[in-house]
XYZ file of C-alpha atoms in Angstrom:
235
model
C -104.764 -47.634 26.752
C -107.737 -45.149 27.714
C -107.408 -41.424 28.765
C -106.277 -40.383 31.879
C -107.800 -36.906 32.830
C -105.148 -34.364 33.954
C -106.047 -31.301 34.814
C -103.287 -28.581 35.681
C -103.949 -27.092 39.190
C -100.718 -25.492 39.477
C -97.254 -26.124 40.218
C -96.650 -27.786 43.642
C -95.585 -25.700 46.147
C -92.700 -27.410 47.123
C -91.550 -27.899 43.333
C -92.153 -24.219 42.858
C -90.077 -23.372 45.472
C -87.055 -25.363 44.936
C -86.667 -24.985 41.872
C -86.570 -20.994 41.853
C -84.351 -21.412 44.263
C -82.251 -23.717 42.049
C -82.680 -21.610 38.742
C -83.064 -18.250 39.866
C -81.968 -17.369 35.983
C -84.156 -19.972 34.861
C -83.991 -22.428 32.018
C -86.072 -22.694 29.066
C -88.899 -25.194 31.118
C -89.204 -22.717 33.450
C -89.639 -19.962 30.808
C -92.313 -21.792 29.269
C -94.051 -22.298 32.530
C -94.201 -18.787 33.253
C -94.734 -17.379 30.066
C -97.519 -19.730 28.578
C -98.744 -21.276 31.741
C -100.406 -24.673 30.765
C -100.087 -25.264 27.310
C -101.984 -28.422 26.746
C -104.951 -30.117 28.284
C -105.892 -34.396 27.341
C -109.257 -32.557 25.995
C -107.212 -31.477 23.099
C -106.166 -35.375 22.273
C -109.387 -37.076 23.633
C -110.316 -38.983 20.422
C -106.749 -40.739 20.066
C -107.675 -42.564 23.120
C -110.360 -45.312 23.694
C -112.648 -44.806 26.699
C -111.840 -48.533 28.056
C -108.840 -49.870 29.272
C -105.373 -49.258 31.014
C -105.328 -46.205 31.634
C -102.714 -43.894 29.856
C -100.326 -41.880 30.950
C -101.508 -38.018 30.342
C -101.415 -36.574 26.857
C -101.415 -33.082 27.899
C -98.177 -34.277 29.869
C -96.763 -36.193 26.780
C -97.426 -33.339 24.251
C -95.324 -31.223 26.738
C -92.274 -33.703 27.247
C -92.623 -33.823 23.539
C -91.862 -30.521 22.502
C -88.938 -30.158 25.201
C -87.716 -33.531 23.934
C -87.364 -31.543 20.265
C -86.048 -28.682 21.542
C -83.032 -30.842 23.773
C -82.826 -33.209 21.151
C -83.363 -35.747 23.254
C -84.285 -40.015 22.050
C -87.301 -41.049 24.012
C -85.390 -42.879 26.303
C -83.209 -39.714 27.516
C -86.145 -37.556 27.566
C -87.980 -39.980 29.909
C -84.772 -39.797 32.212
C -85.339 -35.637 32.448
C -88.934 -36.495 33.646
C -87.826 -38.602 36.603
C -84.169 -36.293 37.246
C -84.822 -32.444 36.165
C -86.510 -30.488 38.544
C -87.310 -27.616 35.757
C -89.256 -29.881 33.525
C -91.452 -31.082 36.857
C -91.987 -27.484 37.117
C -93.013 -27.186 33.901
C -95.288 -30.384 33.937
C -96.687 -29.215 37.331
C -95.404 -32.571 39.078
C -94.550 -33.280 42.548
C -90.703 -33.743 43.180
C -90.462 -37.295 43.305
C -92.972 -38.134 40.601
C -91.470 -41.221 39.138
C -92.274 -40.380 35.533
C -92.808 -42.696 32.655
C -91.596 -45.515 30.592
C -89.820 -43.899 27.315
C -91.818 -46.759 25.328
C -95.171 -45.038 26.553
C -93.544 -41.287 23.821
C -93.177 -43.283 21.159
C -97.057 -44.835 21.538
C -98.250 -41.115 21.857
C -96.819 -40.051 18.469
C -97.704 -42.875 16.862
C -101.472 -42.387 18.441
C -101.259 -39.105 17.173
C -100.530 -40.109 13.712
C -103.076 -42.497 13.415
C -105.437 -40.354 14.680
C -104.578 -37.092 12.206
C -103.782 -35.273 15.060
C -99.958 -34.523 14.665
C -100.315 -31.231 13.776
C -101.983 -30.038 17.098
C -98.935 -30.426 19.065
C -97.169 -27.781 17.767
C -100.156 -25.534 16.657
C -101.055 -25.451 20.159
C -97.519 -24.227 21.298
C -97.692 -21.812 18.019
C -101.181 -20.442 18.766
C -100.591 -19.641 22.697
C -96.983 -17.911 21.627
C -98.949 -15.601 19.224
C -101.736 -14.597 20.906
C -99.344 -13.723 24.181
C -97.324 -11.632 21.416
C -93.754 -14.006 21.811
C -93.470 -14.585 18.591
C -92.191 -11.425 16.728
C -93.121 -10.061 13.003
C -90.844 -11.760 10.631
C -88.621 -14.063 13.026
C -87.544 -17.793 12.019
C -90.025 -19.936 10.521
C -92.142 -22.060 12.728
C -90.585 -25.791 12.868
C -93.852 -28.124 11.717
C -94.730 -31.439 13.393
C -93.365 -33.729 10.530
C -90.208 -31.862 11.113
C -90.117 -32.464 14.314
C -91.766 -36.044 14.316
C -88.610 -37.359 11.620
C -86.271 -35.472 14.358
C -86.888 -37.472 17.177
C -87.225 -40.421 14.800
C -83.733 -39.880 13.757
C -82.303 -39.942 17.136
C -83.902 -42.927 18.187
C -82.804 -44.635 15.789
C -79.201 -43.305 16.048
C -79.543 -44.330 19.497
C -80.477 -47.780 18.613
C -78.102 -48.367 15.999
C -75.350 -47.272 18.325
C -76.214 -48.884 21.551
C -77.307 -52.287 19.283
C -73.093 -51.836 17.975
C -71.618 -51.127 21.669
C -73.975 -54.167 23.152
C -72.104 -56.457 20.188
C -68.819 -55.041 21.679
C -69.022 -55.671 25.038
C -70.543 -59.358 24.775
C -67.338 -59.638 21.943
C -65.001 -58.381 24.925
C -66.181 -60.807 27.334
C -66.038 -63.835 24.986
C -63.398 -63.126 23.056
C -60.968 -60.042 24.082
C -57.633 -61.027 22.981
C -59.182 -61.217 19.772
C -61.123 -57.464 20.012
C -57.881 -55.341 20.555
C -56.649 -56.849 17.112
C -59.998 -55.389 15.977
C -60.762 -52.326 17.722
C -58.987 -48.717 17.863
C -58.789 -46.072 20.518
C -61.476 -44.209 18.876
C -63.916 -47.212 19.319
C -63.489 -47.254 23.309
C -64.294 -43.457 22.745
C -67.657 -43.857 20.952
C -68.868 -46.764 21.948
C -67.081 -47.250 26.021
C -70.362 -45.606 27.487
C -74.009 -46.447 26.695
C -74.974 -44.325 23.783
C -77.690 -42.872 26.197
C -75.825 -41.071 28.373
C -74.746 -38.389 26.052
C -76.548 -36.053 24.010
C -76.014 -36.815 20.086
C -74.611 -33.711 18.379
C -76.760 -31.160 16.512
C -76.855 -30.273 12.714
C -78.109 -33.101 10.285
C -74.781 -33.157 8.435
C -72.870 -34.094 11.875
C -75.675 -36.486 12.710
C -75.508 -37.951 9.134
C -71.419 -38.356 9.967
C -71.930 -40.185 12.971
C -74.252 -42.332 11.773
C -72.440 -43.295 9.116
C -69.087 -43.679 11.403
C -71.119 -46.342 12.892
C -72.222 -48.468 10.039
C -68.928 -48.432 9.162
C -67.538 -50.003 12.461
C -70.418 -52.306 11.904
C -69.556 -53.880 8.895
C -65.529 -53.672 9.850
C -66.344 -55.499 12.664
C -68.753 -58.133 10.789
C -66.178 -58.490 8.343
C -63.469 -59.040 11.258
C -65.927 -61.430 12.582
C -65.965 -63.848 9.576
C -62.550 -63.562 8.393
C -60.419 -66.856 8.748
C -58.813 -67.165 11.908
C -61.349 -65.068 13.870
C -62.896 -67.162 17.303
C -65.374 -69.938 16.867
């Protein structure tokens, strides 16, 4: 993919408008907007990107989604859905109100652009370097969260998101083919965690809950692999 030029002219008028009317407390995209204005430009990210073919989808855009996506902690996939459904992060990304956003394939291409490239660092000094010279970020606060924090953070939800949906996709074909066998397998708590896609909920916060989930999943995993090959269990 090459670079596609973006250059921030503003929020749309119409986007502006709605949405203040719709937030009139604001959220933290439209904080950010306000405060910091545009944060990133594809300038800052022009040698991760070849000068021939497809074009790309913005960096300046992607670096944005990026750090909300951390902040939410959001998969790729569910922070693509914000693009197309939130009106605050269009505000924030200066988009028109029916922009139809992105593939959530085209986030995980960025970071791994920026990696190759040595430049996954310059997300987040960016953010840092604005917030300080605009005097947000106070004397002695919290730490500043680096990029290969942040990086292994979204990793980790993709994959939890992956493991999970990979588990509830085995379920449901298992329920079709075979469902007198599945209630002999399966508890309530399984139609719980696993009756919706795994996308359509946020995963909980706090790496030791994380690490629990994920490893209430592998566990239904194997249970149901070993259900799977007992004898007796459906051809």
């Amino acid at each position: 993919m090459s670079l596609e030029s973006w250059r921030d002219v503003g929020v749309p008028e119409l986007t502006a408008r709605v949405v203040r009317a719709s937030f009139p407390k604001g959220t933290l995209a439209i904080r950010m907007r306000e405060a910091l204005g545009p944060l990133f430009g594809d300038e800052s990210f022009v040698e991760a990107f070849p000068t021939r073919g497809r074009p790309a989808i913005s960096p300046g855009v992607l670096a944005l989604v990026s750090v909300l996506q951390y902040a939410e902690g959001l998969s790729d996939r569910q922070a693509a859905d914000q693009v197309r459904a939130r009106m605050d992060w269009k505000f924030l990304l200066g988009l028109e109100l029916d922009d139809p956003g992105f593939d959530f394939t085209v986030l995980g291409d960025f970071r791994a652009r920026l990696i190759e490239h040595g430049l996954e660092e310059r997300v987040l000094d960016l953010v840092l370097a604005r917030i300080s010279g605009l005097g947000l970020l106070r004397a002695g606060g919290r730490q500043p969260t680096d990029s290969t924090h942040v990086l292994a953070a979204v990793r980790v939800l993709n994959r939890m998101e992956f493991v999970g949906e990979t588990l509830r996709a085995a379920l449901e074909a298992l329920a079709a083919a075979a469902p007198q066998w599945l209630s002999t397998v399966v508890t309530a708590a399984w139609v719980e965690r696993y009756g919706a896609r795994i996308d359509s909920y946020r995963f909980p916060k706090g790496e030791n809950v994380r690490q629990e989930w994920s490893e209430q999943v592998g566990r239904d995993g194997f249970a149901l692999l070993e259900a799977a090959f007992r004898p007796g269990a459906p051809g």
